[in-house]
Short mmCIF file of C-alpha atoms in Angstrom, two decimals:
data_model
loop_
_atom_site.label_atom_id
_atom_site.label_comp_id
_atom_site.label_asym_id
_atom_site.label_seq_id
_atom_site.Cartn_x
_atom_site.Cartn_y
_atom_site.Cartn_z
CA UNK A 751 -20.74 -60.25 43.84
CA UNK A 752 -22.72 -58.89 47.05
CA UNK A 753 -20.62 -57.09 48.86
CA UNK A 754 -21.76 -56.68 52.84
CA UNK A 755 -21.12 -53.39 54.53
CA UNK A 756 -21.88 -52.54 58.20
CA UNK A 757 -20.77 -49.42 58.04
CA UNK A 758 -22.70 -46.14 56.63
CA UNK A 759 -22.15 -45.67 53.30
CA UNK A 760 -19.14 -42.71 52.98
CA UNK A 761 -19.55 -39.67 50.83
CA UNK A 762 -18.23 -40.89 48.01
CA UNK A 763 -20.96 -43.74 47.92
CA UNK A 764 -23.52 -40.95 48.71
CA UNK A 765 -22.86 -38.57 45.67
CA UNK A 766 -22.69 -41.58 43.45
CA UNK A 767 -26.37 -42.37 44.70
CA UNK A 768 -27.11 -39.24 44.06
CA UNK A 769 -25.42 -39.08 40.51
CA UNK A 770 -27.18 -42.42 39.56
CA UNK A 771 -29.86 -40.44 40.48
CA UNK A 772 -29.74 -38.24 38.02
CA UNK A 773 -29.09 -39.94 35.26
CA UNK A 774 -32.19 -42.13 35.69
CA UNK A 775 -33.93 -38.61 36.37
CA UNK A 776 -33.06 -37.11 32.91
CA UNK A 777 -33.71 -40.38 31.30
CA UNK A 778 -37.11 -40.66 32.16
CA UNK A 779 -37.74 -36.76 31.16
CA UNK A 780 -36.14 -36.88 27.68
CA UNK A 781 -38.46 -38.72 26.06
CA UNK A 782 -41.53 -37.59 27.90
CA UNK A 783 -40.60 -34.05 26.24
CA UNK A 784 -41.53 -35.51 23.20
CA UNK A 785 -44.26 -37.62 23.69
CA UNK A 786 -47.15 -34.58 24.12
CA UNK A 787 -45.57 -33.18 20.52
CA UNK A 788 -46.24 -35.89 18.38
CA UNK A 789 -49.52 -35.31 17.48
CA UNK A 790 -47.70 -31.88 16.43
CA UNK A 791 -45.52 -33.26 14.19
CA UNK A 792 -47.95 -35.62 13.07
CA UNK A 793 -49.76 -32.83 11.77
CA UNK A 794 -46.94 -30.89 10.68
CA UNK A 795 -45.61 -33.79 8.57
CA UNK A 796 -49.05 -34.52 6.75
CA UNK A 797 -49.20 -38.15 7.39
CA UNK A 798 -51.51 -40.58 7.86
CA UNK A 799 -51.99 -42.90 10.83
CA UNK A 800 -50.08 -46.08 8.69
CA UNK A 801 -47.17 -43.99 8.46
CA UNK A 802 -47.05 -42.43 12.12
CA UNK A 803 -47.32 -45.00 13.73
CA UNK A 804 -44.52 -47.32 11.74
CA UNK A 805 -42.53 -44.39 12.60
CA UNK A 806 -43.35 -44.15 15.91
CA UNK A 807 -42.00 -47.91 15.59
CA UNK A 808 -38.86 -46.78 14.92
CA UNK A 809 -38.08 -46.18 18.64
CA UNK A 810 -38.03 -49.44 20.17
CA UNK A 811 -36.52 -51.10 16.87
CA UNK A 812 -33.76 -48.76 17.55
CA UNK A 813 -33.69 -50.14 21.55
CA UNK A 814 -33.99 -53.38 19.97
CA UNK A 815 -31.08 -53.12 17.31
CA UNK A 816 -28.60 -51.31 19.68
CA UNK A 817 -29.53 -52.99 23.27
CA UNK A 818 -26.89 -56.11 22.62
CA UNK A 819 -24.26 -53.67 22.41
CA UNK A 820 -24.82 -52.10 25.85
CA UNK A 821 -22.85 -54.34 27.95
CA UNK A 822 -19.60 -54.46 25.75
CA UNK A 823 -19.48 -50.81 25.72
CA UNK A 824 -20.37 -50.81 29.74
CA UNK A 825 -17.05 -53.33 30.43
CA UNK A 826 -14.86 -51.05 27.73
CA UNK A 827 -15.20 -48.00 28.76
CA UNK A 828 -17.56 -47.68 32.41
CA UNK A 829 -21.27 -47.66 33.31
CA UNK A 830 -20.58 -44.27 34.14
CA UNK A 831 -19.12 -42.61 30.85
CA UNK A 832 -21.38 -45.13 28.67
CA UNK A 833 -24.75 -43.64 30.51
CA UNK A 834 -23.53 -40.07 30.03
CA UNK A 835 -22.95 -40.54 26.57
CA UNK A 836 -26.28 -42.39 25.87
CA UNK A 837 -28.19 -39.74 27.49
CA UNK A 838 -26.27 -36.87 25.70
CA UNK A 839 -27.25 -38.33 21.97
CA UNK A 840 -30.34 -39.66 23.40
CA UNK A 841 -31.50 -35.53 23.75
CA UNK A 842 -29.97 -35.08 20.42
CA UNK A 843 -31.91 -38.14 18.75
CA UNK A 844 -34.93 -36.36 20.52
CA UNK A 845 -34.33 -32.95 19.38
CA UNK A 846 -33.59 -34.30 15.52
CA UNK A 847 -36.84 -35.91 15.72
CA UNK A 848 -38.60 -32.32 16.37
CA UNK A 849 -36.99 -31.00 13.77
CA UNK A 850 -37.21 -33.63 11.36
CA UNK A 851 -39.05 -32.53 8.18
CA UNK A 852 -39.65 -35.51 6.55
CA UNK A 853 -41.22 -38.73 7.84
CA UNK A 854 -37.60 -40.50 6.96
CA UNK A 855 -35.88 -38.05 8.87
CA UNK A 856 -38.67 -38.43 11.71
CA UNK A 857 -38.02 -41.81 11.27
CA UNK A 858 -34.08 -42.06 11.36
CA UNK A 859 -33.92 -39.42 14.59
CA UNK A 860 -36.38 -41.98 16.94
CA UNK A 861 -34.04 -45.01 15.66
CA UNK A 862 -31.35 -43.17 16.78
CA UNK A 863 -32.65 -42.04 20.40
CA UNK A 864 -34.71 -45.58 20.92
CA UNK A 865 -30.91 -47.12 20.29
CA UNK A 866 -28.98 -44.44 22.73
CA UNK A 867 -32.07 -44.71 25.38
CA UNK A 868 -31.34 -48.71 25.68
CA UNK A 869 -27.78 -48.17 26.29
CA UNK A 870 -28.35 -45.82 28.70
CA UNK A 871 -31.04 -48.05 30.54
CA UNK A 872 -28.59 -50.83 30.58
CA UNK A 873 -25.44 -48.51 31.89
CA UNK A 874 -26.71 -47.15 34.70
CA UNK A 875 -28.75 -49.88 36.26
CA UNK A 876 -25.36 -51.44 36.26
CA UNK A 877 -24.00 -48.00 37.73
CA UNK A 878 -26.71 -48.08 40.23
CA UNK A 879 -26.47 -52.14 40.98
CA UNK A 880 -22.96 -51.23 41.45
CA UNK A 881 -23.17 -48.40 44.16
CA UNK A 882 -26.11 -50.35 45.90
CA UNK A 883 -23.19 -53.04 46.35
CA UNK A 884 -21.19 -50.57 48.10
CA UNK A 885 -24.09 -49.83 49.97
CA UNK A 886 -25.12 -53.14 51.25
CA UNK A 887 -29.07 -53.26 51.01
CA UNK A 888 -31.42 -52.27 48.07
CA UNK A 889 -31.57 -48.59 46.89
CA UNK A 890 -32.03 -50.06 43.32
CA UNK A 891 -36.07 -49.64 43.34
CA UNK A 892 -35.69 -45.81 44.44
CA UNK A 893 -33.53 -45.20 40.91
CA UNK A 894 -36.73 -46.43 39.02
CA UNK A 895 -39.20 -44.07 41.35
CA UNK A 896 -36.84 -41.02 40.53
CA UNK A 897 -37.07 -42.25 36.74
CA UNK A 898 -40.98 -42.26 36.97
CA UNK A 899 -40.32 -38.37 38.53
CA UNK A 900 -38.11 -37.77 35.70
CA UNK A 901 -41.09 -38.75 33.47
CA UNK A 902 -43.67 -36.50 34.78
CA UNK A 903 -41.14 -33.54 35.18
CA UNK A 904 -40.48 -34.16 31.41
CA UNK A 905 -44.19 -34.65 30.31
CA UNK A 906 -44.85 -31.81 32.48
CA UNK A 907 -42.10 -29.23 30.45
CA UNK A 908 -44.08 -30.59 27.15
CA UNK A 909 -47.17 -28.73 28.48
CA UNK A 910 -45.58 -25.95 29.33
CA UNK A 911 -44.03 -25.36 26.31
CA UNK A 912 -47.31 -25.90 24.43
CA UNK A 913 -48.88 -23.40 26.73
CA UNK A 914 -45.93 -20.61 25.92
CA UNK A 915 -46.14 -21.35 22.37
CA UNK A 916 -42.41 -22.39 22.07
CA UNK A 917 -41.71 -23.96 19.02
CA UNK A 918 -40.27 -27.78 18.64
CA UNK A 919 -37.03 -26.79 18.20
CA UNK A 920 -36.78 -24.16 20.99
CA UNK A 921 -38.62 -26.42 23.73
CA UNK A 922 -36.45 -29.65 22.76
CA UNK A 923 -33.37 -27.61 22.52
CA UNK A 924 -33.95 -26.67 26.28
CA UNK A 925 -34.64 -29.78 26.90
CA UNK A 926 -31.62 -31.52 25.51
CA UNK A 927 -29.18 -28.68 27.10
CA UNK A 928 -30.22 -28.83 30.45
CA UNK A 929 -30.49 -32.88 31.05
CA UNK A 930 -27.11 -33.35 28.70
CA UNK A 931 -25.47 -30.64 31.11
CA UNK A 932 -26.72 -32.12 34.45
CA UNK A 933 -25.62 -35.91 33.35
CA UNK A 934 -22.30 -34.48 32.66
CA UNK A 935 -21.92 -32.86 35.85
CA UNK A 936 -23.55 -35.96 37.40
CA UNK A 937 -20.35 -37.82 36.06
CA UNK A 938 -17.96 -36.35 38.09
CA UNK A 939 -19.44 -38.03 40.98
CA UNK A 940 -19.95 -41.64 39.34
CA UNK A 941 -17.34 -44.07 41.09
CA UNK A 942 -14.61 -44.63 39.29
CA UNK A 943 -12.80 -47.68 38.52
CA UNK A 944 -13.63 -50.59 36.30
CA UNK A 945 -17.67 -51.94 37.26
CA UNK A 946 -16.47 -55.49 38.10
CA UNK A 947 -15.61 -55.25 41.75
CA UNK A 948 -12.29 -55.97 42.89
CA UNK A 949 -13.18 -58.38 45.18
CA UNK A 950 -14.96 -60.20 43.22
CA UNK A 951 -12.33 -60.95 40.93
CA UNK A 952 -9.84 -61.87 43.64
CA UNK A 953 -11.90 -64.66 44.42
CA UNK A 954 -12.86 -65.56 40.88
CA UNK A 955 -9.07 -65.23 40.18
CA UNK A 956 -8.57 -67.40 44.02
CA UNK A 957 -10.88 -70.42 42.39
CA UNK A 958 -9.25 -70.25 39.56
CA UNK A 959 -6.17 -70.85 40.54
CA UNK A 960 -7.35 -73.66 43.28
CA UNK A 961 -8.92 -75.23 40.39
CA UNK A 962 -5.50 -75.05 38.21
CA UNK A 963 -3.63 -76.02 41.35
CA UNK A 964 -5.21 -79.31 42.30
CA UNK A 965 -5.94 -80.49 38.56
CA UNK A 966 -1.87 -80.38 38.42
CA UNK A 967 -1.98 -82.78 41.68
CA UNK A 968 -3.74 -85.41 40.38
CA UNK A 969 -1.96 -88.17 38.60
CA UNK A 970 -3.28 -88.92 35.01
CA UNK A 971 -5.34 -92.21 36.11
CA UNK A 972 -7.27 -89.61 38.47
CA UNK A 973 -7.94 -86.63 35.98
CA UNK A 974 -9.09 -89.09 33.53
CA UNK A 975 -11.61 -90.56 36.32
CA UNK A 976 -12.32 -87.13 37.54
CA UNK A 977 -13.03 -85.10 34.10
CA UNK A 978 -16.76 -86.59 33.22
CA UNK A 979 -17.97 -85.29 36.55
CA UNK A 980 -16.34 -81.99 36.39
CA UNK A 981 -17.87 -81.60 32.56
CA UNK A 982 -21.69 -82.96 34.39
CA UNK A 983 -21.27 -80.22 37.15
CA UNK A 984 -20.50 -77.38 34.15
CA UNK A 985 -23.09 -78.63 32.28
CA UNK A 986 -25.65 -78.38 35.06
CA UNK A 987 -23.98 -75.07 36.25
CA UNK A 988 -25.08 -73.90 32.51
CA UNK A 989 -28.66 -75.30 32.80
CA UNK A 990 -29.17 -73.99 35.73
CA UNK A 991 -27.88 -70.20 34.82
CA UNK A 992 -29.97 -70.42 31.42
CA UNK A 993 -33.27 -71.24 33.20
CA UNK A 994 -32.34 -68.33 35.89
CA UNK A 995 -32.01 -66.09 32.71
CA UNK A 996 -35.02 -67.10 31.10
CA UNK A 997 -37.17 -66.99 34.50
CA UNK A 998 -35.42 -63.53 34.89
CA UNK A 999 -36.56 -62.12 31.13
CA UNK A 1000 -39.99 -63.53 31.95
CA UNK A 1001 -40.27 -61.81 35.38
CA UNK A 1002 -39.39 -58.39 33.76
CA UNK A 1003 -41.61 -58.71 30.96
CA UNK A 1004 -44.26 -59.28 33.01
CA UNK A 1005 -43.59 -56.12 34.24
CA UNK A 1006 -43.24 -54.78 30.99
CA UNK A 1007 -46.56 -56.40 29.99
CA UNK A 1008 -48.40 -54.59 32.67
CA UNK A 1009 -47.08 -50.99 32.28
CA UNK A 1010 -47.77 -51.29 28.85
CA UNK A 1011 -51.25 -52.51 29.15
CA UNK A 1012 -51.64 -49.30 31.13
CA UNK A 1013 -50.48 -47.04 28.38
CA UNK A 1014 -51.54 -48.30 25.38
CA UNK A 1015 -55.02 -50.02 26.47
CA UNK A 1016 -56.10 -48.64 29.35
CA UNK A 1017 -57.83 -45.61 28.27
CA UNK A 1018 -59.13 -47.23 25.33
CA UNK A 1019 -61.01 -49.76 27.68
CA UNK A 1020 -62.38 -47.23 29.86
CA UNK A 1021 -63.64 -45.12 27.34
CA UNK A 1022 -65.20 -47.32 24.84
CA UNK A 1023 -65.90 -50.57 26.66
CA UNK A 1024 -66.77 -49.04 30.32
CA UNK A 1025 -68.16 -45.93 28.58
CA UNK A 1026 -66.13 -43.34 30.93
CA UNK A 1027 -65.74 -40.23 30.47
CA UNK A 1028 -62.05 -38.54 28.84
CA UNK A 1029 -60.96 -37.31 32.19
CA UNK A 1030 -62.10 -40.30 33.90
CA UNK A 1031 -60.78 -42.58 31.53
CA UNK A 1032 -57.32 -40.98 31.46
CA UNK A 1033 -57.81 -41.70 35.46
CA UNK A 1034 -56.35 -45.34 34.48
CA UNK A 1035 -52.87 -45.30 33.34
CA UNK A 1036 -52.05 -42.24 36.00
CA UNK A 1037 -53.67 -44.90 38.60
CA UNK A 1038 -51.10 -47.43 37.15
CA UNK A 1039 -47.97 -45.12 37.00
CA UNK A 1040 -48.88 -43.38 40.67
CA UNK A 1041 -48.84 -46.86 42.21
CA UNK A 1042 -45.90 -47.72 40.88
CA UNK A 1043 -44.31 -45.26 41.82
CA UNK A 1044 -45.67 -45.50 45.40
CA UNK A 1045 -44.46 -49.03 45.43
CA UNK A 1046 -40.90 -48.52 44.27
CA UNK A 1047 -40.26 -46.04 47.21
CA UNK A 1048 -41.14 -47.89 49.39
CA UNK A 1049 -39.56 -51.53 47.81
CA UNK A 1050 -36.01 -50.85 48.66
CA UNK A 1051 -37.46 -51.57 52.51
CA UNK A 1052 -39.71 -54.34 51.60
CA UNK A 1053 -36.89 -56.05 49.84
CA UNK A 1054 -34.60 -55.44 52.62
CA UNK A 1055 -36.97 -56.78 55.00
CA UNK A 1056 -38.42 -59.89 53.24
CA UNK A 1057 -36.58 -60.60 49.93
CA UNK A 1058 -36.98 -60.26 46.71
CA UNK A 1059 -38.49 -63.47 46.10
CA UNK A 1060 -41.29 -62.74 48.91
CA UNK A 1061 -42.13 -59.27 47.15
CA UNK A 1062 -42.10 -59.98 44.32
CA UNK A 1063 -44.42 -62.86 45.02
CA UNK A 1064 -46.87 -60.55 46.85
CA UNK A 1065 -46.64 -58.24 43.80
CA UNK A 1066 -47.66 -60.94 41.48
CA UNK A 1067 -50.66 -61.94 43.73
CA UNK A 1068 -51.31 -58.28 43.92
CA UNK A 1069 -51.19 -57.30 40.29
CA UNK A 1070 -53.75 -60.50 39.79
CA UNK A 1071 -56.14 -60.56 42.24
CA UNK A 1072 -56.65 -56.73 41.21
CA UNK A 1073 -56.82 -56.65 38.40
CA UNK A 1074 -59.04 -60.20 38.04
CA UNK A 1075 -61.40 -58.49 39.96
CA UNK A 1076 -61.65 -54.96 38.10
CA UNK A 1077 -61.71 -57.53 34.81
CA UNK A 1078 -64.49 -60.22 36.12
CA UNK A 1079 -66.95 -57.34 37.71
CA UNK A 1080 -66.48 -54.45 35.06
CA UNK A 1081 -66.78 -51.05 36.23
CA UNK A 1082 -65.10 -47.79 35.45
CA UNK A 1083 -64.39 -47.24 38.96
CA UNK A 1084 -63.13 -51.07 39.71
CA UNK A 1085 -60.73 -51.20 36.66
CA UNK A 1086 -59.18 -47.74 37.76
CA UNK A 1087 -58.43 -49.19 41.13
CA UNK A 1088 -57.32 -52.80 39.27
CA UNK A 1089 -54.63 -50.68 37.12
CA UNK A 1090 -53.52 -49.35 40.51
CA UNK A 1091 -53.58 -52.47 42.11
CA UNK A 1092 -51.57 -54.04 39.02
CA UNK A 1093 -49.23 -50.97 38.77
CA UNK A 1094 -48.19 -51.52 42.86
CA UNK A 1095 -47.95 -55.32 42.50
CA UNK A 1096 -45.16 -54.88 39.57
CA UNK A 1097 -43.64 -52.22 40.75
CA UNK A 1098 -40.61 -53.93 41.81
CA UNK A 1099 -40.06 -56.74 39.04
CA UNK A 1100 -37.85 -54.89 36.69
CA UNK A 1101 -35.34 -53.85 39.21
CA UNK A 1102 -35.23 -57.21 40.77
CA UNK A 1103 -35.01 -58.87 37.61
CA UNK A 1104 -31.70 -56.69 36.49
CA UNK A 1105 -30.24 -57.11 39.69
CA UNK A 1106 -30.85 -60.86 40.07
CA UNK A 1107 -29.43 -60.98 35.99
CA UNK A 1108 -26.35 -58.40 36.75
CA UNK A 1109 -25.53 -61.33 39.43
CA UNK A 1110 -25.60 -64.79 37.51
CA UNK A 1111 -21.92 -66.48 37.79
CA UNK A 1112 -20.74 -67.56 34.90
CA UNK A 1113 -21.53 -64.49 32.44
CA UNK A 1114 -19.32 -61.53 31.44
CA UNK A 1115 -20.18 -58.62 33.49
CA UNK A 1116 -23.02 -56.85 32.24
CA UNK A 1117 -24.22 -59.60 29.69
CA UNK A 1118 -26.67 -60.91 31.69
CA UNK A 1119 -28.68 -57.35 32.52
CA UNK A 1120 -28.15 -56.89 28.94
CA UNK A 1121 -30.34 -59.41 28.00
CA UNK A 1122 -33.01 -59.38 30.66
CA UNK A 1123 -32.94 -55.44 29.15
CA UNK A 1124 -32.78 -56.27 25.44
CA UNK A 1125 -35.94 -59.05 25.61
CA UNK A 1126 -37.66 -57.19 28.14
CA UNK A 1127 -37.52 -54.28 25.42
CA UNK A 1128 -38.30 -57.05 22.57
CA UNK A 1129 -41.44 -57.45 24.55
CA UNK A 1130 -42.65 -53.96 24.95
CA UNK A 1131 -42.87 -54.23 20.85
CA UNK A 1132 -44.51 -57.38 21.03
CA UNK A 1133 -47.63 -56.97 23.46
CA UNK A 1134 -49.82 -54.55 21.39
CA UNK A 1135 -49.98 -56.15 18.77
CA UNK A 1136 -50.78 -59.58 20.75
CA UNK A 1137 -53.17 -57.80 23.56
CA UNK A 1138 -54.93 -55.91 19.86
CA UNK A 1139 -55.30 -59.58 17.86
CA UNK A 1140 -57.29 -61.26 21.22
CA UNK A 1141 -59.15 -58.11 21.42
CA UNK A 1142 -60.42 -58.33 17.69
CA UNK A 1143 -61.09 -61.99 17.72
CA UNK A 1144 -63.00 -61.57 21.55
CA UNK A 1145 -62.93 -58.16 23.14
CA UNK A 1146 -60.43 -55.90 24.95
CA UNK A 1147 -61.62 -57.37 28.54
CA UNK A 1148 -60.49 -60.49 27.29
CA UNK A 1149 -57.24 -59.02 26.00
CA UNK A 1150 -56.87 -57.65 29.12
CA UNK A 1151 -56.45 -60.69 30.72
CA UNK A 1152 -52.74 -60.68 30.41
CA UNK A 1153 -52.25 -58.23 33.02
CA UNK A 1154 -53.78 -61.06 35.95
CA UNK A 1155 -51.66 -63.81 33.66
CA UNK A 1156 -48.61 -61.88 34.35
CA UNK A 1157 -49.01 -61.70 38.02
CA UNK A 1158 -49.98 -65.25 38.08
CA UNK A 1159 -46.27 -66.03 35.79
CA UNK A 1160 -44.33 -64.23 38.61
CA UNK A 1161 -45.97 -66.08 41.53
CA UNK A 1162 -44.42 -69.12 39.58
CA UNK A 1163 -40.98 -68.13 38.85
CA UNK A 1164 -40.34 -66.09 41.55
CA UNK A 1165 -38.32 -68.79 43.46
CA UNK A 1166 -34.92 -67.67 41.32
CA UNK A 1167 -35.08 -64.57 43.27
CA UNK A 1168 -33.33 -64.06 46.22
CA UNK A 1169 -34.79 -64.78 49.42
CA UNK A 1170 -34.71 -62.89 52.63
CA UNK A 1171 -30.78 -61.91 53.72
CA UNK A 1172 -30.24 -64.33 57.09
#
């Protein structure tokens, strides 16, 4: 499905870029509207911690529930009008879930946005795989960096509205309107045209009809002779695309693993088991996230130069070495730098894991970044609770461990990412 082009990408191809943009821009700021409110409506609901966070819960469940759908609607009706649409209800899930006034409603509203956010994830990272085609080297990394942007801008609009005393509804309507209005208008300059390329399905149409044409030459005595190693080759053909996909889920859920160690544990590490300070220990997950970001604007050019399966390698060595190090000598200074370290080293896995997955022959288009997205997500759910059960039985610096484990399970399974272009 890689299409090669010599040529500088024409305008066309360079609004698209810049709509993709966009969309992964007001996807990342959506939901960081709301996260600096919840402890508001926390409050203004009167519940207990049980209840909030089963709630919050309700979010990924949603992704979870909805995510399999993503890339039936993507080949029905376009990446483009699929990711519009997702973000559009997404800011209305988010805005019902400010207003909600029961813990049901509260509830219902983050179900609702957690199942509109994984549809958009899914449509335009196929969007953006598809334009990078056009383009002919990576740009996909840079869509992720301008979704970490996104985030802070959003997170960032949350204070502010604190600060000017704008209620939920006022500061989430805002918030809604303007990203709902600028994906629309970022629409207009999506490409058009169905997402499978045409090219590629000349030549999947060409094989096909090679295939049909010289099983109609051979005599009977020879397609009798000839059909057990044709069924051997699709069996192995199957094999080998399963293990691709399940290397691929693993890969991204490593980087899952890692940004969510970041945001759920390490604060909690620095604070209680390193003793830091609040603004010190808050120092870790913006370590993590900054990184990150650093190393997805700069991993379109790595990639280019040395192959996905050479940075993400690095990455994995990276993230491990790091973080080993911040975990085996603890110090509040050491682990910021090891969530930094790990941040950088992933940085890259998620978009190289969709794109390798968008790629795999033999699936319907968009099925296999569906999945990589839909376990990756099932795995976000998963690793508190896992990283929280080692911690009780041994300590959080044990739990913690995961983060090195997950940069040593991508220097492993690496090799089904692509290697430098020749």
């Amino acid at each position: 499905m890689t299409v090669d082009v010599l040529s500088p990408p024409a305008p066309a191809e360079r609004q698209a870029r810049t709509a993709v943009a966009v969309l992964f821009f007001t996807n990342g700021a959506l939901f960081a509207n709301l996260l600096p409110r919840f402890p508001q409506i926390k409050a203004d609901l009167g519940i207990g911690n049980a209840a909030y966070g089963l709630a919050v819960a309700a979010f990924p469940t949603g992704a979870i529930v909805a995510g399999l759908a993503a890339g039936a609607l993507v080949r029905r009706y376009g990446s483009g009008r699929v990711a519009v649409a997702g973000t559009v209800l997404t800011g209305i899930g988010v805005l019902a879930a400010g207003l909600s006034g029961s813990v049901v409603l509260f509830a219902t509203a983050l179900l609702l946005a957690g199942a509109m956010d994984a549809v958009t994830d899914v449509a335009q990272n196929a969007h953006g795989l598809r334009v990078q085609r056009r383009y002919g080297r990576s740009i996909i990394n840079s869509f992720h960096a301008i979704w970490s942007i996104g985030a802070v801008t959003g997170g960032s609009m949350a204070a502010g509205a604190i600060a000017l005393d704008l209620s939920l509804g006022q500061h989430l309507l805002i918030s809604a309107v303007v990203f709902g209005i600028a994906a629309c208008v970022a629409l207009r300059f999506c490409l058009t045209g169905p997402d499978t390329e045409p090219d590629a399905e000349a030549a999947k149409e060409e094989t096909k009809a090679e295939t049909n044409g010289g099983a109609a030459r051979e005599t009977g005595a020879e397609s009798r002779e000839l059909a057990p190693q044709r069924e051997e080759k699709l069996r192995k053909a199957r094999l080998r695309t399963g293990y691709v996909l399940a290397a691929l889920v693993l890969i991204a859920a490593s980087g899952a693993l890692v940004e969510d160690a970041g945001s759920s544990w390490a604060a909690l590490y620095l604070s209680d088991s390193l003793h830091a300070s609040g603004t010190l220990a808050a120092s870790g997950y913006i370590a993590l996230v900054g990184a990150q970001f650093v190393g997805r604007m700069i991993g379109d050019r790595l990639v280019d130069r040395f192959g996905q399966r050479t940075v993400a390698r690095s990455g994995g060595l990276i993230a491990a070495v790091g973080m080993g190090l911040a975990l085996a000598v603890p110090t509040a200074t050491g682990t910021i730098l090891g969530f930094a370290t790990a941040g950088f080293g992933v940085a890259t896995l998620v978009p190289a894991a969709m794109h390798e997955a968008d790629e795999l022959p033999g699936l319907k288009p968009g099925s296999g970044l569906t999945i990589v997205s839909w376990l990756m997500r099932l795995g976000f759910l998963l690793s508190p609770p896992i990283v929280g059960l080692v911690a009780d039985s041994t300590s959080l610096r044990v739990g913690l461990l995961v983060v090195p484990l997950a940069g040593l399970m991508v220097m492993v399974l690496a090799g089904v990412l692509q290697p430098r272009r020749r």
